[in-house]
GROMACS .gro file of N, CA, C and O in nm:
model
  264
    1MET      N    1 -14.485  -3.931  -4.678
    1MET     CA    2 -14.443  -4.065  -4.714
    1MET      C    3 -14.333  -4.107  -4.619
    1MET      O    4 -14.236  -4.037  -4.601
    2GLU      N    5 -14.350  -4.223  -4.558
    2GLU     CA    6 -14.245  -4.276  -4.474
    2GLU      C    7 -14.147  -4.353  -4.559
    2GLU      O    8 -14.185  -4.417  -4.657
    3CYS      N    9 -14.022  -4.352  -4.521
    3CYS     CA   10 -13.918  -4.415  -4.602
    3CYS      C   11 -13.936  -4.566  -4.614
    3CYS      O   12 -13.901  -4.624  -4.715
    4LEU      N   13 -13.987  -4.629  -4.511
    4LEU     CA   14 -14.000  -4.774  -4.514
    4LEU      C   15 -14.142  -4.819  -4.547
    4LEU      O   16 -14.174  -4.936  -4.538
    5GLU      N   17 -14.223  -4.727  -4.589
    5GLU     CA   18 -14.362  -4.755  -4.621
    5GLU      C   19 -14.370  -4.840  -4.748
    5GLU      O   20 -14.299  -4.819  -4.845
    6LEU      N   21 -14.458  -4.939  -4.746
    6LEU     CA   22 -14.482  -5.018  -4.866
    6LEU      C   23 -14.575  -4.938  -4.956
    6LEU      O   24 -14.675  -4.883  -4.911
    7LEU      N   25 -14.542  -4.934  -5.082
    7LEU     CA   26 -14.620  -4.854  -5.176
    7LEU      C   27 -14.698  -4.944  -5.270
    7LEU      O   28 -14.651  -5.049  -5.310
    8GLU      N   29 -14.815  -4.898  -5.306
    8GLU     CA   30 -14.892  -4.965  -5.408
    8GLU      C   31 -14.855  -4.902  -5.541
    8GLU      O   32 -14.859  -4.780  -5.557
    9ILE      N   33 -14.818  -4.984  -5.637
    9ILE     CA   34 -14.776  -4.933  -5.767
    9ILE      C   35 -14.896  -4.930  -5.860
    9ILE      O   36 -14.965  -5.029  -5.878
   10THR      N   37 -14.921  -4.813  -5.916
   10THR     CA   38 -15.029  -4.797  -6.013
   10THR      C   39 -14.971  -4.738  -6.139
   10THR      O   40 -14.864  -4.677  -6.138
   11THR      N   41 -15.039  -4.755  -6.248
   11THR     CA   42 -14.993  -4.699  -6.374
   11THR      C   43 -15.096  -4.603  -6.430
   11THR      O   44 -15.216  -4.616  -6.403
   12LYS      N   45 -15.049  -4.506  -6.504
   12LYS     CA   46 -15.136  -4.413  -6.575
   12LYS      C   47 -15.056  -4.358  -6.693
   12LYS      O   48 -14.933  -4.363  -6.693
   13PRO      N   49 -15.122  -4.306  -6.793
   13PRO     CA   50 -15.049  -4.251  -6.907
   13PRO      C   51 -14.958  -4.137  -6.863
   13PRO      O   52 -14.993  -4.057  -6.776
   14PHE      N   53 -14.840  -4.131  -6.921
   14PHE     CA   54 -14.744  -4.027  -6.887
   14PHE      C   55 -14.790  -3.893  -6.943
   14PHE      O   56 -14.839  -3.885  -7.055
   15ASP      N   57 -14.776  -3.790  -6.864
   15ASP     CA   58 -14.810  -3.655  -6.906
   15ASP      C   59 -14.697  -3.562  -6.862
   15ASP      O   60 -14.663  -3.555  -6.745
   16TRP      N   61 -14.635  -3.492  -6.956
   16TRP     CA   62 -14.525  -3.401  -6.925
   16TRP      C   63 -14.566  -3.293  -6.828
   16TRP      O   64 -14.483  -3.235  -6.759
   17ASP      N   65 -14.694  -3.263  -6.819
   17ASP     CA   66 -14.739  -3.153  -6.735
   17ASP      C   67 -14.778  -3.198  -6.594
   17ASP      O   68 -14.828  -3.117  -6.516
   18ASP      N   69 -14.755  -3.326  -6.559
   18ASP     CA   70 -14.780  -3.371  -6.422
   18ASP      C   71 -14.681  -3.302  -6.327
   18ASP      O   72 -14.568  -3.273  -6.364
   19ASN      N   73 -14.723  -3.278  -6.205
   19ASN     CA   74 -14.635  -3.219  -6.104
   19ASN      C   75 -14.570  -3.330  -6.023
   19ASN      O   76 -14.637  -3.397  -5.945
   20PHE      N   77 -14.441  -3.348  -6.043
   20PHE     CA   78 -14.368  -3.455  -5.977
   20PHE      C   79 -14.283  -3.407  -5.861
   20PHE      O   80 -14.229  -3.487  -5.786
   21SER      N   81 -14.265  -3.279  -5.844
   21SER     CA   82 -14.166  -3.230  -5.749
   21SER      C   83 -14.195  -3.271  -5.605
   21SER      O   84 -14.103  -3.305  -5.530
   22GLU      N   85 -14.321  -3.272  -5.564
   22GLU     CA   86 -14.352  -3.307  -5.425
   22GLU      C   87 -14.318  -3.453  -5.397
   22GLU      O   88 -14.252  -3.484  -5.297
   23GLU      N   89 -14.360  -3.544  -5.485
   23GLU     CA   90 -14.330  -3.685  -5.466
   23GLU      C   91 -14.179  -3.710  -5.474
   23GLU      O   92 -14.125  -3.789  -5.396
   24ALA      N   93 -14.113  -3.645  -5.567
   24ALA     CA   94 -13.968  -3.663  -5.582
   24ALA      C   95 -13.892  -3.612  -5.460
   24ALA      O   96 -13.795  -3.674  -5.416
   25THR      N   97 -13.936  -3.501  -5.405
   25THR     CA   98 -13.871  -3.446  -5.286
   25THR      C   99 -13.889  -3.539  -5.167
   25THR      O  100 -13.795  -3.560  -5.089
   26GLU      N  101 -14.007  -3.597  -5.152
   26GLU     CA  102 -14.030  -3.692  -5.043
   26GLU      C  103 -13.941  -3.815  -5.057
   26GLU      O  104 -13.882  -3.861  -4.960
   27ALA      N  105 -13.929  -3.867  -5.178
   27ALA     CA  106 -13.842  -3.982  -5.202
   27ALA      C  107 -13.696  -3.945  -5.177
   27ALA      O  108 -13.620  -4.023  -5.118
   28PHE      N  109 -13.656  -3.827  -5.219
   28PHE     CA  110 -13.519  -3.780  -5.199
   28PHE      C  111 -13.487  -3.769  -5.050
   28PHE      O  112 -13.377  -3.806  -5.008
   29ASP      N  113 -13.581  -3.721  -4.971
   29ASP     CA  114 -13.559  -3.709  -4.827
   29ASP      C  115 -13.526  -3.844  -4.764
   29ASP      O  116 -13.453  -3.851  -4.666
   30CYS      N  117 -13.581  -3.951  -4.820
   30CYS     CA  118 -13.555  -4.085  -4.767
   30CYS      C  119 -13.413  -4.134  -4.798
   30CYS      O  120 -13.353  -4.203  -4.717
   31ILE      N  121 -13.361  -4.098  -4.914
   31ILE     CA  122 -13.229  -4.149  -4.952
   31ILE      C  123 -13.116  -4.051  -4.926
   31ILE      O  124 -12.999  -4.088  -4.933
   32ARG      N  125 -13.147  -3.927  -4.896
   32ARG     CA  126 -13.045  -3.823  -4.878
   32ARG      C  127 -12.936  -3.861  -4.779
   32ARG      O  128 -12.818  -3.836  -4.806
   33PRO      N  129 -12.969  -3.923  -4.663
   33PRO     CA  130 -12.862  -3.956  -4.567
   33PRO      C  131 -12.757  -4.054  -4.622
   33PRO      O  132 -12.647  -4.060  -4.571
   34THR      N  133 -12.792  -4.130  -4.725
   34THR     CA  134 -12.698  -4.228  -4.780
   34THR      C  135 -12.610  -4.171  -4.890
   34THR      O  136 -12.521  -4.240  -4.939
   35LEU      N  137 -12.633  -4.046  -4.930
   35LEU     CA  138 -12.560  -3.986  -5.041
   35LEU      C  139 -12.448  -3.896  -4.991
   35LEU      O  140 -12.456  -3.839  -4.882
   36SER      N  141 -12.346  -3.879  -5.075
   36SER     CA  142 -12.241  -3.783  -5.042
   36SER      C  143 -12.299  -3.642  -5.053
   36SER      O  144 -12.400  -3.619  -5.121
   37TYR      N  145 -12.232  -3.547  -4.988
   37TYR     CA  146 -12.281  -3.409  -4.990
   37TYR      C  147 -12.293  -3.353  -5.132
   37TYR      O  148 -12.398  -3.296  -5.167
   38PRO      N  149 -12.191  -3.369  -5.220
   38PRO     CA  150 -12.204  -3.313  -5.355
   38PRO      C  151 -12.320  -3.374  -5.435
   38PRO      O  152 -12.390  -3.303  -5.506
   39VAL      N  153 -12.340  -3.504  -5.420
   39VAL     CA  154 -12.451  -3.569  -5.492
   39VAL      C  155 -12.585  -3.520  -5.438
   39VAL      O  156 -12.675  -3.485  -5.516
   40ALA      N  157 -12.598  -3.515  -5.307
   40ALA     CA  158 -12.723  -3.467  -5.246
   40ALA      C  159 -12.750  -3.322  -5.286
   40ALA      O  160 -12.864  -3.285  -5.313
   41GLN      N  161 -12.646  -3.240  -5.290
   41GLN     CA  162 -12.661  -3.100  -5.329
   41GLN      C  163 -12.710  -3.087  -5.473
   41GLN      O  164 -12.800  -3.010  -5.503
   42SER      N  165 -12.652  -3.166  -5.563
   42SER     CA  166 -12.692  -3.161  -5.705
   42SER      C  167 -12.837  -3.204  -5.724
   42SER      O  168 -12.913  -3.139  -5.796
   43ILE      N  169 -12.874  -3.312  -5.659
   43ILE     CA  170 -13.013  -3.360  -5.670
   43ILE      C  171 -13.109  -3.260  -5.608
   43ILE      O  172 -13.215  -3.230  -5.664
   44GLY      N  173 -13.073  -3.205  -5.493
   44GLY     CA  174 -13.158  -3.106  -5.428
   44GLY      C  175 -13.180  -2.983  -5.515
   44GLY      O  176 -13.291  -2.930  -5.523
   45MET      N  177 -13.074  -2.937  -5.581
   45MET     CA  178 -13.087  -2.820  -5.670
   45MET      C  179 -13.176  -2.853  -5.790
   45MET      O  180 -13.257  -2.770  -5.831
   46ALA      N  181 -13.162  -2.972  -5.845
   46ALA     CA  182 -13.247  -3.012  -5.958
   46ALA      C  183 -13.393  -3.019  -5.916
   46ALA      O  184 -13.482  -2.976  -5.990
   47LEU      N  185 -13.419  -3.071  -5.797
   47LEU     CA  186 -13.557  -3.078  -5.748
   47LEU      C  187 -13.614  -2.938  -5.722
   47LEU      O  188 -13.732  -2.913  -5.748
   48ALA      N  189 -13.531  -2.848  -5.673
   48ALA     CA  190 -13.576  -2.711  -5.652
   48ALA      C  191 -13.612  -2.645  -5.785
   48ALA      O  192 -13.711  -2.573  -5.796
   49LYS      N  193 -13.532  -2.672  -5.888
   49LYS     CA  194 -13.560  -2.616  -6.021
   49LYS      C  195 -13.689  -2.676  -6.078
   49LYS      O  196 -13.771  -2.604  -6.135
   50LEU      N  197 -13.708  -2.805  -6.060
   50LEU     CA  198 -13.832  -2.869  -6.105
   50LEU      C  199 -13.953  -2.807  -6.037
   50LEU      O  200 -14.052  -2.774  -6.102
   51GLU      N  201 -13.944  -2.787  -5.906
   51GLU     CA  202 -14.056  -2.726  -5.833
   51GLU      C  203 -14.083  -2.584  -5.884
   51GLU      O  204 -14.199  -2.545  -5.903
   52LEU      N  205 -13.979  -2.508  -5.908
   52LEU     CA  206 -13.996  -2.372  -5.959
   52LEU      C  207 -14.062  -2.372  -6.096
   52LEU      O  208 -14.154  -2.293  -6.123
   53LEU      N  209 -14.018  -2.461  -6.185
   53LEU     CA  210 -14.080  -2.470  -6.317
   53LEU      C  211 -14.227  -2.506  -6.307
   53LEU      O  212 -14.312  -2.452  -6.378
   54GLU      N  213 -14.260  -2.598  -6.216
   54GLU     CA  214 -14.400  -2.636  -6.199
   54GLU      C  215 -14.483  -2.519  -6.147
   54GLU      O  216 -14.594  -2.496  -6.195
   55LYS      N  217 -14.430  -2.445  -6.052
   55LYS     CA  218 -14.504  -2.333  -5.994
   55LYS      C  219 -14.521  -2.219  -6.095
   55LYS      O  220 -14.621  -2.149  -6.092
   56GLN      N  221 -14.425  -2.201  -6.184
   56GLN     CA  222 -14.434  -2.096  -6.284
   56GLN      C  223 -14.525  -2.135  -6.400
   56GLN      O  224 -14.554  -2.054  -6.486
   57GLY      N  225 -14.565  -2.261  -6.401
   57GLY     CA  226 -14.655  -2.306  -6.507
   57GLY      C  227 -14.583  -2.336  -6.637
   57GLY      O  228 -14.642  -2.330  -6.743
   58CYS      N  229 -14.456  -2.369  -6.629
   58CYS     CA  230 -14.380  -2.402  -6.750
   58CYS      C  231 -14.435  -2.533  -6.807
   58CYS      O  232 -14.439  -2.635  -6.739
   59LYS      N  233 -14.479  -2.529  -6.929
   59LYS     CA  234 -14.536  -2.645  -6.993
   59LYS      C  235 -14.442  -2.692  -7.104
   59LYS      O  236 -14.375  -2.613  -7.169
   60VAL      N  237 -14.440  -2.822  -7.126
   60VAL     CA  238 -14.356  -2.879  -7.231
   60VAL      C  239 -14.433  -2.871  -7.363
   60VAL      O  240 -14.549  -2.913  -7.372
   61LYS      N  241 -14.368  -2.817  -7.463
   61LYS     CA  242 -14.430  -2.806  -7.593
   61LYS      C  243 -14.416  -2.938  -7.667
   61LYS      O  244 -14.307  -2.991  -7.683
   62ARG      N  245 -14.527  -2.993  -7.709
   62ARG     CA  246 -14.526  -3.119  -7.782
   62ARG      C  247 -14.503  -3.094  -7.930
   62ARG      O  248 -14.543  -2.990  -7.981
   63GLU      N  249 -14.443  -3.191  -7.997
   63GLU     CA  250 -14.414  -3.176  -8.139
   63GLU      C  251 -14.542  -3.155  -8.220
   63GLU      O  252 -14.543  -3.083  -8.318
   64SER      N  253 -14.653  -3.216  -8.176
   64SER     CA  254 -14.779  -3.205  -8.250
   64SER      C  255 -14.839  -3.065  -8.240
   64SER      O  256 -14.928  -3.030  -8.315
   65GLU      N  257 -14.787  -2.980  -8.150
   65GLU     CA  258 -14.838  -2.845  -8.134
   65GLU      C  259 -14.770  -2.746  -8.229
   65GLU      O  260 -14.804  -2.629  -8.229
   66ASP      N  261 -14.671  -2.791  -8.304
   66ASP     CA  262 -14.598  -2.699  -8.395
   66ASP      C  263 -14.687  -2.643  -8.503
   66ASP      O  264 -14.773  -2.693  -8.556
   0.00000   0.00000   0.00000
């Protein structure tokens, strides 16, 4: 994804088990130069944790599954 690329916005039902880390990391790479080091570090660590959770297959338990 290029930072200045025009995006087409589409909608779909939200699913907790979607993998967002790749798209989020690409978006973060575009804005990282404008952020302070501590903010960029915090966001980067959160994205790394999200990617790890996705790779480990961590699924969100829904209330209806109780």
